mmCIF file of C-alpha atoms in Angstrom:
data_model
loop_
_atom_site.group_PDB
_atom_site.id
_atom_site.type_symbol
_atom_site.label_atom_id
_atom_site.label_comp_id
_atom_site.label_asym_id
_atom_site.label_seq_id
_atom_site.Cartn_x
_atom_site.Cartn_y
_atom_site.Cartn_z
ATOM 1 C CA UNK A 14 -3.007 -2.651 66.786
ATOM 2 C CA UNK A 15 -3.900 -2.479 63.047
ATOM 3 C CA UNK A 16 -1.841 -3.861 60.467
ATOM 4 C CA UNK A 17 -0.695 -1.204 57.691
ATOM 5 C CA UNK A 18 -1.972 -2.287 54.258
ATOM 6 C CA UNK A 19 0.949 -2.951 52.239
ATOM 7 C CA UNK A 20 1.231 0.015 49.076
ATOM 8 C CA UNK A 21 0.829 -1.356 45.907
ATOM 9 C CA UNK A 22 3.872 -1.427 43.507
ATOM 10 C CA UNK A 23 3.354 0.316 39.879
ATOM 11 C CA UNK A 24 4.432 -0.713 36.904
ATOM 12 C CA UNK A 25 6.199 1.484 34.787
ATOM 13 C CA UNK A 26 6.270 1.176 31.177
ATOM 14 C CA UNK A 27 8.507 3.593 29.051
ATOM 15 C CA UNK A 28 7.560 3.891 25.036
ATOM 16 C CA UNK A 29 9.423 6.323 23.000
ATOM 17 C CA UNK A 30 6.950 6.011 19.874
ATOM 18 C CA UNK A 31 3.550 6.423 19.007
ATOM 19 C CA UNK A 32 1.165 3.417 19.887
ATOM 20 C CA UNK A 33 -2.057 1.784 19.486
ATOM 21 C CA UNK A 34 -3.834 -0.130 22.373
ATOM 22 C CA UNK A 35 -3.789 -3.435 20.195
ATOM 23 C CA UNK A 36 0.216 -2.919 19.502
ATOM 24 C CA UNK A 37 0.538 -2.737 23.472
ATOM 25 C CA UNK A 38 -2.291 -5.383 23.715
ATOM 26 C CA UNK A 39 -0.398 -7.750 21.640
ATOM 27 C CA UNK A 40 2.131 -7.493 24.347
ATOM 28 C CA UNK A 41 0.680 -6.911 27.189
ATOM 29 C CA UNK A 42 -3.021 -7.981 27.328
ATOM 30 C CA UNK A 43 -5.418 -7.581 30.142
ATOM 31 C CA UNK A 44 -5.792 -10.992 31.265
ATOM 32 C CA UNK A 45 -2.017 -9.805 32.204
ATOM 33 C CA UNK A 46 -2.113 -10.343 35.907
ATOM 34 C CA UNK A 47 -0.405 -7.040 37.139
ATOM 35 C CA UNK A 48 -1.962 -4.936 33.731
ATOM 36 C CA UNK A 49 -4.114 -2.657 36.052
ATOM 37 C CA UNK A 50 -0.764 -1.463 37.703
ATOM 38 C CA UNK A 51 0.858 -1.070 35.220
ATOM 39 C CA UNK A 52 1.601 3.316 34.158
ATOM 40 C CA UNK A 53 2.212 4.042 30.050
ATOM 41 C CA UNK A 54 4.535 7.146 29.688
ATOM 42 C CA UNK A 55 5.696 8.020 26.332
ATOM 43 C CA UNK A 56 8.129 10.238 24.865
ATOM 44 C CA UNK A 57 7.128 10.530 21.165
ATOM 45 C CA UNK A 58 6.779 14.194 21.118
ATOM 46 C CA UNK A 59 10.496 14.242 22.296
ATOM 47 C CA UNK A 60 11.275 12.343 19.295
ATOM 48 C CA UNK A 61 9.291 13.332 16.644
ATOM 49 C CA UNK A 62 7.220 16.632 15.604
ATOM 50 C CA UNK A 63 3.816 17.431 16.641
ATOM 51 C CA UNK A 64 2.755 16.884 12.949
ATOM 52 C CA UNK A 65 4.271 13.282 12.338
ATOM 53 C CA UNK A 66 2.245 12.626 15.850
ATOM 54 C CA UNK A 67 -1.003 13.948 15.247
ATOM 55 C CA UNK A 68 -0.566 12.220 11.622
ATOM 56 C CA UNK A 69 0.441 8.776 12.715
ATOM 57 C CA UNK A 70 -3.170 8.800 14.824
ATOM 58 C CA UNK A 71 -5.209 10.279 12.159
ATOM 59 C CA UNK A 72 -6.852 7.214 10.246
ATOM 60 C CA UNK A 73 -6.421 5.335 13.377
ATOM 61 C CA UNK A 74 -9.839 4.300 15.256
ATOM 62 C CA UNK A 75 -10.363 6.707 18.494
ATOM 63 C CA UNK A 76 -11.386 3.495 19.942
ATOM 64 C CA UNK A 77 -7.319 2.471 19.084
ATOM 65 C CA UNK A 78 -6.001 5.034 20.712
ATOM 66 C CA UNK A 79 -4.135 4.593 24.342
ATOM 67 C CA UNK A 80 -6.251 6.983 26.994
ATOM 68 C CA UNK A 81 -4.427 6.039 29.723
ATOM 69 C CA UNK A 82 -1.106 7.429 28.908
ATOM 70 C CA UNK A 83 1.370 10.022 29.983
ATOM 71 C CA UNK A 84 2.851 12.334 27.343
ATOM 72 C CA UNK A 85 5.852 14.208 28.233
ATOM 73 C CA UNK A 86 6.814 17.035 25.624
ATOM 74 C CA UNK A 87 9.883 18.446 27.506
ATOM 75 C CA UNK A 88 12.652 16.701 29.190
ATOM 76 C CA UNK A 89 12.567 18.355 32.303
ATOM 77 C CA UNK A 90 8.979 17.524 33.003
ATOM 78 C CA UNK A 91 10.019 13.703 32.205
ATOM 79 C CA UNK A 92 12.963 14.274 34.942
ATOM 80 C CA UNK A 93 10.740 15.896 37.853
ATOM 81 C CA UNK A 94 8.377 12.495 37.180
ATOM 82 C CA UNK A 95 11.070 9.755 37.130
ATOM 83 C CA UNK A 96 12.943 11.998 40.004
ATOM 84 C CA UNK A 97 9.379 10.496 41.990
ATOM 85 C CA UNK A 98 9.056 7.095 40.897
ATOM 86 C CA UNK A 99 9.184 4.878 44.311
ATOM 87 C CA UNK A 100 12.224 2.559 44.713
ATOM 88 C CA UNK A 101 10.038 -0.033 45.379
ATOM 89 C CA UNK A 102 8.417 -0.057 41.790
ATOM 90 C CA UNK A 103 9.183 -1.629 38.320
ATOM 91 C CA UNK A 104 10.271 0.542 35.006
ATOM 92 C CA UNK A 105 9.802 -1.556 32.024
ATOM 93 C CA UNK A 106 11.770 -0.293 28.822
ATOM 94 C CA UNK A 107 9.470 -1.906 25.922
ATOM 95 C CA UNK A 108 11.628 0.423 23.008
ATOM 96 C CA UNK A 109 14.141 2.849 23.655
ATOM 97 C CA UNK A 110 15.968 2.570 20.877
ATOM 98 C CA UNK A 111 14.756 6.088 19.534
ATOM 99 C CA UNK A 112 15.486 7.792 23.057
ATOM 100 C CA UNK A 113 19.341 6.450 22.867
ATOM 101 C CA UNK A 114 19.971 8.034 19.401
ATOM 102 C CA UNK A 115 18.487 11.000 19.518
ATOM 103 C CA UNK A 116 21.252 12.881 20.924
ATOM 104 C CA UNK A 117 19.124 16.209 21.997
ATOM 105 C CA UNK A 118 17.940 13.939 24.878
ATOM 106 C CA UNK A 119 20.369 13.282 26.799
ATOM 107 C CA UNK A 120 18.261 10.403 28.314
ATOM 108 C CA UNK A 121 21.271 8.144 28.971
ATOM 109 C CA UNK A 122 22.001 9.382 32.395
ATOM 110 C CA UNK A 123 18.495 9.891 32.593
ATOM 111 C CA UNK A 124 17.692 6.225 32.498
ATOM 112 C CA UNK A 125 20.198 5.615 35.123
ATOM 113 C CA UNK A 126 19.071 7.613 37.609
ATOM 114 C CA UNK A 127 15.642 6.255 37.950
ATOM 115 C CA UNK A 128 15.655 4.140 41.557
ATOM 116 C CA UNK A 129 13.760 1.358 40.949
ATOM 117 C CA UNK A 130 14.505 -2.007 39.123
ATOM 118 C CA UNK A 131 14.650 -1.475 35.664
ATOM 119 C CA UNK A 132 13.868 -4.551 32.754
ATOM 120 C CA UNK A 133 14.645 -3.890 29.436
ATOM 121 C CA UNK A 134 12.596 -5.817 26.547
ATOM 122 C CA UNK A 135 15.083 -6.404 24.056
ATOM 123 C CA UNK A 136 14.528 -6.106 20.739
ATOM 124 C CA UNK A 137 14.560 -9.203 18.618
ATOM 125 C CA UNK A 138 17.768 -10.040 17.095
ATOM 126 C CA UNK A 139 18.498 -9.327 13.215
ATOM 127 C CA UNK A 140 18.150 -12.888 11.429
ATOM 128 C CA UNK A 141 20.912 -14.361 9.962
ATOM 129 C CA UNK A 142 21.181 -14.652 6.220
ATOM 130 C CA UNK A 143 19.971 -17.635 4.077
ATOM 131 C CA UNK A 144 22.901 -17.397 1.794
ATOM 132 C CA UNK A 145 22.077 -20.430 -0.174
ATOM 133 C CA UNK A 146 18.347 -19.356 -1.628
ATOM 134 C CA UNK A 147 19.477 -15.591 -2.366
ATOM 135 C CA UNK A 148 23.835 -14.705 -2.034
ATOM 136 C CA UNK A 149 23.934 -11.381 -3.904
ATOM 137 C CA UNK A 150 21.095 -10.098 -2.008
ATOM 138 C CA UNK A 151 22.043 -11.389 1.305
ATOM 139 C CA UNK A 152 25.057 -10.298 1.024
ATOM 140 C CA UNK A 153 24.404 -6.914 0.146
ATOM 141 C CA UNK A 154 21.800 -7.272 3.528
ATOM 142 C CA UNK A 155 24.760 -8.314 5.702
ATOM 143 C CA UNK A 156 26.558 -5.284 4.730
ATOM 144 C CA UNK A 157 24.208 -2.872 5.066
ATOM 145 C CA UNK A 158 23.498 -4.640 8.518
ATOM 146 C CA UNK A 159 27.471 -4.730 9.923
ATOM 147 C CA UNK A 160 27.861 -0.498 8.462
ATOM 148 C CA UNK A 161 24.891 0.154 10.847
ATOM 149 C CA UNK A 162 26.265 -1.339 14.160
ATOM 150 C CA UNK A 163 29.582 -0.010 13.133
ATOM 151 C CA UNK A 164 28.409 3.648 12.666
ATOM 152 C CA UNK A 165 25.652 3.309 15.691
ATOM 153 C CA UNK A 166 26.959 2.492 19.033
ATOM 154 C CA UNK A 167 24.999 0.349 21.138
ATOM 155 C CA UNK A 168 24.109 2.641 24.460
ATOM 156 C CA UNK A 169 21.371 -0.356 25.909
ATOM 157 C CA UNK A 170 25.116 -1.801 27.136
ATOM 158 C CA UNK A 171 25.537 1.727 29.172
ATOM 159 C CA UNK A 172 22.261 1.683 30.694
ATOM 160 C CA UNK A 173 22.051 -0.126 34.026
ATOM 161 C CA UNK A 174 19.379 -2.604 33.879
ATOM 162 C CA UNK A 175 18.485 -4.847 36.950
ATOM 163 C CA UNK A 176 17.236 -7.555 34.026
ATOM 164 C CA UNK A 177 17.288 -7.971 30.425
ATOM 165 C CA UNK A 178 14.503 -9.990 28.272
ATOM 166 C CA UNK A 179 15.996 -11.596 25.378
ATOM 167 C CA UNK A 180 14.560 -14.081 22.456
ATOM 168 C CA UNK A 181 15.934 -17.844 21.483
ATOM 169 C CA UNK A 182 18.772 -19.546 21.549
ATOM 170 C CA UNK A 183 20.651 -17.228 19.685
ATOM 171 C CA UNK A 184 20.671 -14.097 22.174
ATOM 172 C CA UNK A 185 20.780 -16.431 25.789
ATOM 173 C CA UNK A 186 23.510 -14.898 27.795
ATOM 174 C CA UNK A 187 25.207 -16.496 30.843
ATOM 175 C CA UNK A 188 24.711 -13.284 33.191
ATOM 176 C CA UNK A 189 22.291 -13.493 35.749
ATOM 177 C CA UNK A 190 20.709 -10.093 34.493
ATOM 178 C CA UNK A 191 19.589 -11.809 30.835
ATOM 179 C CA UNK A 192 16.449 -13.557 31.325
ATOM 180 C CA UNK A 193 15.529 -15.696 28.315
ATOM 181 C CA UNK A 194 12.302 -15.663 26.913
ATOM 182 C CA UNK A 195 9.484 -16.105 24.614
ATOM 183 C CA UNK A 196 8.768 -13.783 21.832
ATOM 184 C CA UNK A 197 5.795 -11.649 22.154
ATOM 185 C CA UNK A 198 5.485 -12.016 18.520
ATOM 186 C CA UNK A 199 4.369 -15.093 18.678
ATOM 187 C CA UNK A 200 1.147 -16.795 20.501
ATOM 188 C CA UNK A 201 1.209 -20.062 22.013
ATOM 189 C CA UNK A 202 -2.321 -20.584 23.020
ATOM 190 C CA UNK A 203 -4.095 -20.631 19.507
ATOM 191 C CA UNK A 204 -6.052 -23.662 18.188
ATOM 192 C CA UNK A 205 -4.372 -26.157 15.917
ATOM 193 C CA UNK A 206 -4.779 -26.082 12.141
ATOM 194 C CA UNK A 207 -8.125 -26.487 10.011
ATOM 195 C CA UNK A 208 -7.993 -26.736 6.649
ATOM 196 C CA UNK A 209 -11.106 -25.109 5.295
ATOM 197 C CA UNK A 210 -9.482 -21.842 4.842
ATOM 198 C CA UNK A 211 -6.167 -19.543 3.652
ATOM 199 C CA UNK A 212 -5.905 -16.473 5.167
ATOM 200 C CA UNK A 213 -3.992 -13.308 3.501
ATOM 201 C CA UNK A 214 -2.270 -10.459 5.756
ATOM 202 C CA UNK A 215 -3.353 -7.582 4.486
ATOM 203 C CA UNK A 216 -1.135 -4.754 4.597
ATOM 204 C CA UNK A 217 -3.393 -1.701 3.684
ATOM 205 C CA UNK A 218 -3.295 0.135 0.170
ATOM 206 C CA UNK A 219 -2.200 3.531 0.720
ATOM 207 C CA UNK A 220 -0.055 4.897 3.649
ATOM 208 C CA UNK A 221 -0.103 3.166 7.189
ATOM 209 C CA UNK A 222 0.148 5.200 10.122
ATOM 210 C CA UNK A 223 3.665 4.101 10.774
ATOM 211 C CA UNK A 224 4.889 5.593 7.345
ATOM 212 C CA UNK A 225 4.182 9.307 8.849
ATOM 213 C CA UNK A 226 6.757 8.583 11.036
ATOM 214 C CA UNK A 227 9.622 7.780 8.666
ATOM 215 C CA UNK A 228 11.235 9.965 6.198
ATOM 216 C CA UNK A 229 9.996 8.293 3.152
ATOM 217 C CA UNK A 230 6.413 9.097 4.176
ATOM 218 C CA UNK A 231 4.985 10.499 0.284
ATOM 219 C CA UNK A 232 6.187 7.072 -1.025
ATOM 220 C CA UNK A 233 3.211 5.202 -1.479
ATOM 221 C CA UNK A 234 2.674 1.320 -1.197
ATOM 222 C CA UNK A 235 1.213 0.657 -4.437
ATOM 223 C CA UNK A 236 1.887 2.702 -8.091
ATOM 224 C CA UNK A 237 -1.784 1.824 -9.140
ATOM 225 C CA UNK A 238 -4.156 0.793 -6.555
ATOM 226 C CA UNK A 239 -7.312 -0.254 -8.697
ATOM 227 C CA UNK A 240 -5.158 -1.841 -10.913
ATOM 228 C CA UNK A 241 -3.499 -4.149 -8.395
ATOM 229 C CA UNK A 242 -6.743 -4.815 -6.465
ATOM 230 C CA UNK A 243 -7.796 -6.088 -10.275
ATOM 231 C CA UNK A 244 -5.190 -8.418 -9.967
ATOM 232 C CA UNK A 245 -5.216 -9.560 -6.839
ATOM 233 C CA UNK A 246 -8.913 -10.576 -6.688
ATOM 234 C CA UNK A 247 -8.162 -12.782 -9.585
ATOM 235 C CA UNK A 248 -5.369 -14.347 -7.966
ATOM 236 C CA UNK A 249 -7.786 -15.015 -4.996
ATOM 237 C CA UNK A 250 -10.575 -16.265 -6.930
ATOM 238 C CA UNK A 251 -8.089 -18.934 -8.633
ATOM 239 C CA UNK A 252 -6.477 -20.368 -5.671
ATOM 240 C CA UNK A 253 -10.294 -20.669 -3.887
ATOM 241 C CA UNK A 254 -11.068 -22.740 -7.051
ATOM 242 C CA UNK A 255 -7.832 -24.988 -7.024
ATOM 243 C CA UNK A 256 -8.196 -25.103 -2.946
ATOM 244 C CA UNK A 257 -12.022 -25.321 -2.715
ATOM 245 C CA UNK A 258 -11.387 -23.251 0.413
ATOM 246 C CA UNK A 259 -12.648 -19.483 1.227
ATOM 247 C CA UNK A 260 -10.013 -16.603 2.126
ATOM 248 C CA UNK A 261 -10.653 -14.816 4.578
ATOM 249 C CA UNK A 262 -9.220 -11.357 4.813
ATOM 250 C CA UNK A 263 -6.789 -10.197 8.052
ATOM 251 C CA UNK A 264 -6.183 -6.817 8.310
ATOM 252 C CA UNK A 265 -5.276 -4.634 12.035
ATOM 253 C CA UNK A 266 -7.064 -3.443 14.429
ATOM 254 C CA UNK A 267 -5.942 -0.300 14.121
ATOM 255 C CA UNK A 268 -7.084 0.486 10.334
ATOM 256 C CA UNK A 269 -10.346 0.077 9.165
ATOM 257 C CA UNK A 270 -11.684 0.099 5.554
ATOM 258 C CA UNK A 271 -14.634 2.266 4.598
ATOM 259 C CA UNK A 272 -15.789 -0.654 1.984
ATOM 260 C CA UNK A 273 -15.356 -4.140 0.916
ATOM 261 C CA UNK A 274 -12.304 -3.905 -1.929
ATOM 262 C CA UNK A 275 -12.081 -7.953 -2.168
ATOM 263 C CA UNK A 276 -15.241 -8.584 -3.985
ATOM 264 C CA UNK A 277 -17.178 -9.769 -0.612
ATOM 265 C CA UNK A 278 -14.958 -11.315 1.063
ATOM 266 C CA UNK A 279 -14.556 -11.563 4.592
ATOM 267 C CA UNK A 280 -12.867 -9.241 6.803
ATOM 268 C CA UNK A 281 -11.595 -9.676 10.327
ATOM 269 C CA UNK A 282 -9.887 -7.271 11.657
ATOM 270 C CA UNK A 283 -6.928 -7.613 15.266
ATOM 271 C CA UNK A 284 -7.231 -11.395 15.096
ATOM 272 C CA UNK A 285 -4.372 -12.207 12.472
ATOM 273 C CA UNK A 286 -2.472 -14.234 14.666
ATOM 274 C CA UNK A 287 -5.545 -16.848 14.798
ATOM 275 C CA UNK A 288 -6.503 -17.086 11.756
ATOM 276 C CA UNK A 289 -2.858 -17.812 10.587
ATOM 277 C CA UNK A 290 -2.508 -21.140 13.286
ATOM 278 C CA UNK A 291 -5.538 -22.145 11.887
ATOM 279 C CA UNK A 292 -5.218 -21.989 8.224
ATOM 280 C CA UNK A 293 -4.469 -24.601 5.288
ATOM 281 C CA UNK A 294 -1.816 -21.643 4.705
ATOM 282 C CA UNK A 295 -1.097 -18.291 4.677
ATOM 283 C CA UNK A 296 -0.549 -15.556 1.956
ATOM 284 C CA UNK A 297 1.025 -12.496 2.878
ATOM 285 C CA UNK A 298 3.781 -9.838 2.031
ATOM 286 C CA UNK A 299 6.131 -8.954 4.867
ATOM 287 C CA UNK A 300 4.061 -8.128 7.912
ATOM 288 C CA UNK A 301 5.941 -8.871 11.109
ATOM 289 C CA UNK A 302 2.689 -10.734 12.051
ATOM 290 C CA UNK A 303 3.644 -14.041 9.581
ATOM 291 C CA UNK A 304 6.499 -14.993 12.432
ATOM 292 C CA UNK A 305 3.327 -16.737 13.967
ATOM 293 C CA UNK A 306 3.491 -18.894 10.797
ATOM 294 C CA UNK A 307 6.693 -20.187 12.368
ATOM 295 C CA UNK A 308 5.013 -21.524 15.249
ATOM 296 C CA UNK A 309 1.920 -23.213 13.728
ATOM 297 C CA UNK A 310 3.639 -24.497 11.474
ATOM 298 C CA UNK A 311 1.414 -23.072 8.739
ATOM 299 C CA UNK A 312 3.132 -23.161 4.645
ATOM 300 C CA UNK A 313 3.429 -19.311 3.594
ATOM 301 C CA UNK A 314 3.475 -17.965 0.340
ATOM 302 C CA UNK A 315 4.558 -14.056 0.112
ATOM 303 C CA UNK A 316 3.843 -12.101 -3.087
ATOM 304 C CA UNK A 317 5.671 -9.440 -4.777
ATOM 305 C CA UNK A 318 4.133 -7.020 -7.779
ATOM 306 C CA UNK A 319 4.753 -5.373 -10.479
ATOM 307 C CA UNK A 320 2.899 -2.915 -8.682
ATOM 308 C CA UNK A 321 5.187 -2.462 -5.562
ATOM 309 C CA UNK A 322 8.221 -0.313 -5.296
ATOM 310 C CA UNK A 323 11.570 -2.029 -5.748
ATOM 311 C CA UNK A 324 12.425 -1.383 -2.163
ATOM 312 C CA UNK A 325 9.193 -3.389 -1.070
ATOM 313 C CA UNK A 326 9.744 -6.163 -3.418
ATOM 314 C CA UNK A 327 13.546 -7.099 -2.079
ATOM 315 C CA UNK A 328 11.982 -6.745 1.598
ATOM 316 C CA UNK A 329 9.528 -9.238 0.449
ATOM 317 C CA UNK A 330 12.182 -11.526 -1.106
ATOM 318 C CA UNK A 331 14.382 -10.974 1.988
ATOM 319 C CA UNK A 332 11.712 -12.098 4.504
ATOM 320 C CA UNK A 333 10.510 -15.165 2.272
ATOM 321 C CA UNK A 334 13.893 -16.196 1.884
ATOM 322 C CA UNK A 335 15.003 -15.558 5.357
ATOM 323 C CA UNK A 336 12.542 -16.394 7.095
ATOM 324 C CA UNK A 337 10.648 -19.112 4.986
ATOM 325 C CA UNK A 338 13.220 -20.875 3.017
ATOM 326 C CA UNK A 339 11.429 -19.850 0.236
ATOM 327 C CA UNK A 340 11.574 -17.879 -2.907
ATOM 328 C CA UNK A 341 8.692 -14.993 -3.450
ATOM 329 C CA UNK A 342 6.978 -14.668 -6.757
ATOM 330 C CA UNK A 343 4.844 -11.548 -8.479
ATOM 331 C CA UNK A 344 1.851 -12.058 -8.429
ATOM 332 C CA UNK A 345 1.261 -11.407 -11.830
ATOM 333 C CA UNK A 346 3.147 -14.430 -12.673
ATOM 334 C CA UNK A 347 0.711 -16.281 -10.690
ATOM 335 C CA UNK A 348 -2.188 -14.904 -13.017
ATOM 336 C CA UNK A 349 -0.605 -15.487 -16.265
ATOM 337 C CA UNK A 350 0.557 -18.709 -14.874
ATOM 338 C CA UNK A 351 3.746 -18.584 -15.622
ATOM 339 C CA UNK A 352 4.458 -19.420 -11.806
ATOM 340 C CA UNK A 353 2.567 -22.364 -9.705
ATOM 341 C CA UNK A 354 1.841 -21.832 -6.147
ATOM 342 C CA UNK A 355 4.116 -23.897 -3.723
ATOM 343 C CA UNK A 356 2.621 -24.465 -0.451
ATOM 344 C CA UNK A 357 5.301 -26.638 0.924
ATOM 345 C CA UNK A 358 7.310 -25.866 4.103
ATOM 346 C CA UNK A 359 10.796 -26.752 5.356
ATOM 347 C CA UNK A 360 9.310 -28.234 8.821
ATOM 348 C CA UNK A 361 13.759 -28.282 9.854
ATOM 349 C CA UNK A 362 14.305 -24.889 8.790
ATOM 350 C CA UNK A 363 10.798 -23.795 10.602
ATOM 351 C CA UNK A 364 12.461 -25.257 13.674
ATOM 352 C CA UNK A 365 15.737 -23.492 13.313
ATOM 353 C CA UNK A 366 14.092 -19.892 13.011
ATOM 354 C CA UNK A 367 11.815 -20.589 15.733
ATOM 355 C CA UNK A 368 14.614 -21.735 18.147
ATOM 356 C CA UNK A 369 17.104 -19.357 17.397
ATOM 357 C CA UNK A 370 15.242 -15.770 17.412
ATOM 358 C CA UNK A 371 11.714 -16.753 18.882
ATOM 359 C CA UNK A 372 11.655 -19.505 22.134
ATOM 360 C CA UNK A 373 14.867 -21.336 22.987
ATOM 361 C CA UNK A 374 14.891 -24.943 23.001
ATOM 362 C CA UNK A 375 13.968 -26.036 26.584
ATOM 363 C CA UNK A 376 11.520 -23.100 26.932
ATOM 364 C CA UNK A 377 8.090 -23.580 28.543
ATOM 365 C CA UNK A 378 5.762 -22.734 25.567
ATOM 366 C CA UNK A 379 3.589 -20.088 27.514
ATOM 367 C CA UNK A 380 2.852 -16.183 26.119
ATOM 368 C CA UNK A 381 5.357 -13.598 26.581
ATOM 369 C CA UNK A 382 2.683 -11.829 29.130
ATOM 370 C CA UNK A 383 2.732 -15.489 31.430
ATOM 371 C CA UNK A 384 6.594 -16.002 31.849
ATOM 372 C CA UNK A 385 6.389 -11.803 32.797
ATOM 373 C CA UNK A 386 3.801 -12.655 35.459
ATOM 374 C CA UNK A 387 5.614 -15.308 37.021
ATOM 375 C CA UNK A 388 8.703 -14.031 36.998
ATOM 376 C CA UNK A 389 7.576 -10.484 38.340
ATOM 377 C CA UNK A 390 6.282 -13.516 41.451
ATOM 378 C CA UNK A 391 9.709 -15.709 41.071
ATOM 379 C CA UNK A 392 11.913 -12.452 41.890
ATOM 380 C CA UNK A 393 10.034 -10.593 43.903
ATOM 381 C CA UNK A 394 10.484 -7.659 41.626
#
């Protein structure tokens, strides 16, 4: 008598926006141990037009963009496939938030009908004000923060999850369902600091991909782009001089320049979260990609400009502040040196951010991807 092989369970993961393979890479890498089982499905075109789609992957590399996945354009051709889905598999929720709001859906009951175990990856947690850098524009940022969860109601509550994944100290919950743990915004694996370079995050010129998604989209980044790039070269050749140390240029994967605009320097392109662990310190703006900074303990300095849009320069002063303990500066105040650059970091206040919103205290230091692999093993999920 043969033994029957034992079926293989898939891994459902549910996006409601466009992607890039290096957004879900940064996530969920290959050396994931279950990442050839797992099944993409998105919803985007449920959620946004055909243009703002075919828009948000135009300047992207074809070699960026996800092959593997399923595209549902209709809500009852997502039904008949979830209606499917094996009890015995997984359905990971990595954003959802889109799906919940947009009331034409009428995913809610959706959600809960799908059979299998469902795991929701949170989102990570608004941080807290630093009232005592910046009170008049904190405050005005807590407002604006408490009229949104007042006027949007949170429907993750009404969806039945088997397990939620939440971030630091901050979000642990005492019900078996929350599982806490580390942020996939951060990597733990990277080598420890050298001090031969400074890295800046670039943040592209014009429009990224992710602006053709929002309703600002025609805004652009910069008011005069030759002008700033004037200005920021300077600034770079300056701090090489007073640092004796090359910067080296970060930029994403997912973008690609057609020349050199920083007067030779180098470019590497999907590995900012390396060069960042490694660097004397970091200059940057307000990419989500400087919480690794928090980490590696690496000293950040953000820049505004006379150049940016008021909007952008109070995000910039929000995150420096908020997130740094720090006060931003224009850049141009750097050049006509009426500013000096402060590469000093608050190594408590580091700790703080780190524990509260990114690992919790007594958490095994280990990729988001590693705790998901042995806890898929732990609970037999």
């Amino acid at each position: 008598m043969t033994k029957k092989k034992l079926k293989k369970k898939k891994i459902y993961l549910y996006l409601d926006s466009p992607v890039t393979k290096y957004q879900i890479n940064n996530i969920l890498p290959r050396d994931f141990e279950f990442y050839k089982d797992l099944v993409f499905i998105n919803t985007s075109h449920l959620n946004y037009s055909k243009k703002q789609v075919r828009d948000f992957y135009k300047k992207t590399p074809k070699s960026e963009i996800p092959k593997n996945m399923i595209n549902f354009k209709n809500l009852n051709d997502l039904s008949f496939f979830i209606s499917k889905i094996n009890k015995n598999n997984i359905f990971i929720f990595l954003n959802n938030q889109l799906s919940l709001k947009n009331s034409k859906f009428g995913i809610l009951q959706l959600f809960n009908h799908i059979k299998c175990k469902k795991i929701l990856i949170s989102e990570h947690s608004w941080i807290f004000p630093n009232l005592q850098k910046n009170f008049f524009l904190n405050i005005f940022r807590m407002i604006k923060f408490i009229t949104h969860r007042l006027l949007f109601s949170n429907d993750v509550e009404k969806t039945k999850f088997n397990h939620i994944l939440t971030f630091g100290e901050l979000n642990k919950k005492k019900e078996n369902k929350y599982l806490d743990f580390p942020s996939f915004w951060i990597k733990f694996n990277l080598k420890k600091r050298q001090k031969s370079l400074i890295t800046y995050v670039d943040e592209n010129f014009d429009h990224s991909n992710d602006i053709y998604l929002l309703r600002d989209k025609f805004k652009k980044k910069i008011n005069n782009k030759n002008l700033y790039l004037k200005k920021l070269n300077y600034f770079f050749s300056q701090v090489e001089k007073k640092y004796q140390c090359k910067i080296i240029i970060c930029c994403k994967k997912r973008l690609r320049y057609n020349q050199n605009y920083f007067e030779g320097r180098k470019i590497v392109y999907g590995k900012t979260h390396e060069y960042i662990s490694k660097s004397k310190f970091v200059i940057g703006h307000k990419s989500d990609s400087l919480f690794q900074a928090i980490y590696s303990k690496t000293p950040v300095v953000l820049l505004k400009s006379k150049e940016f849009k008021l909007q952008r320069n109070l995000s910039i002063s929000s995150r420096s502040i908020n997130l740094f303990n720090k006060r931003s500066k224009f850049l141009e105040d750097y050049n006509d040196g009426i500013e000096e650059l402060d590469i000093s970091l608050d190594k408590v206040y580091y700790k703080k951010i780190l524990n509260n919103y990114f690992i919790s205290k007594n958490l095994i230091k280990q990729n988001f991807y590693e705790k998901l692999t042995s806890d898929l093993k732990k609970f037999n999920l």
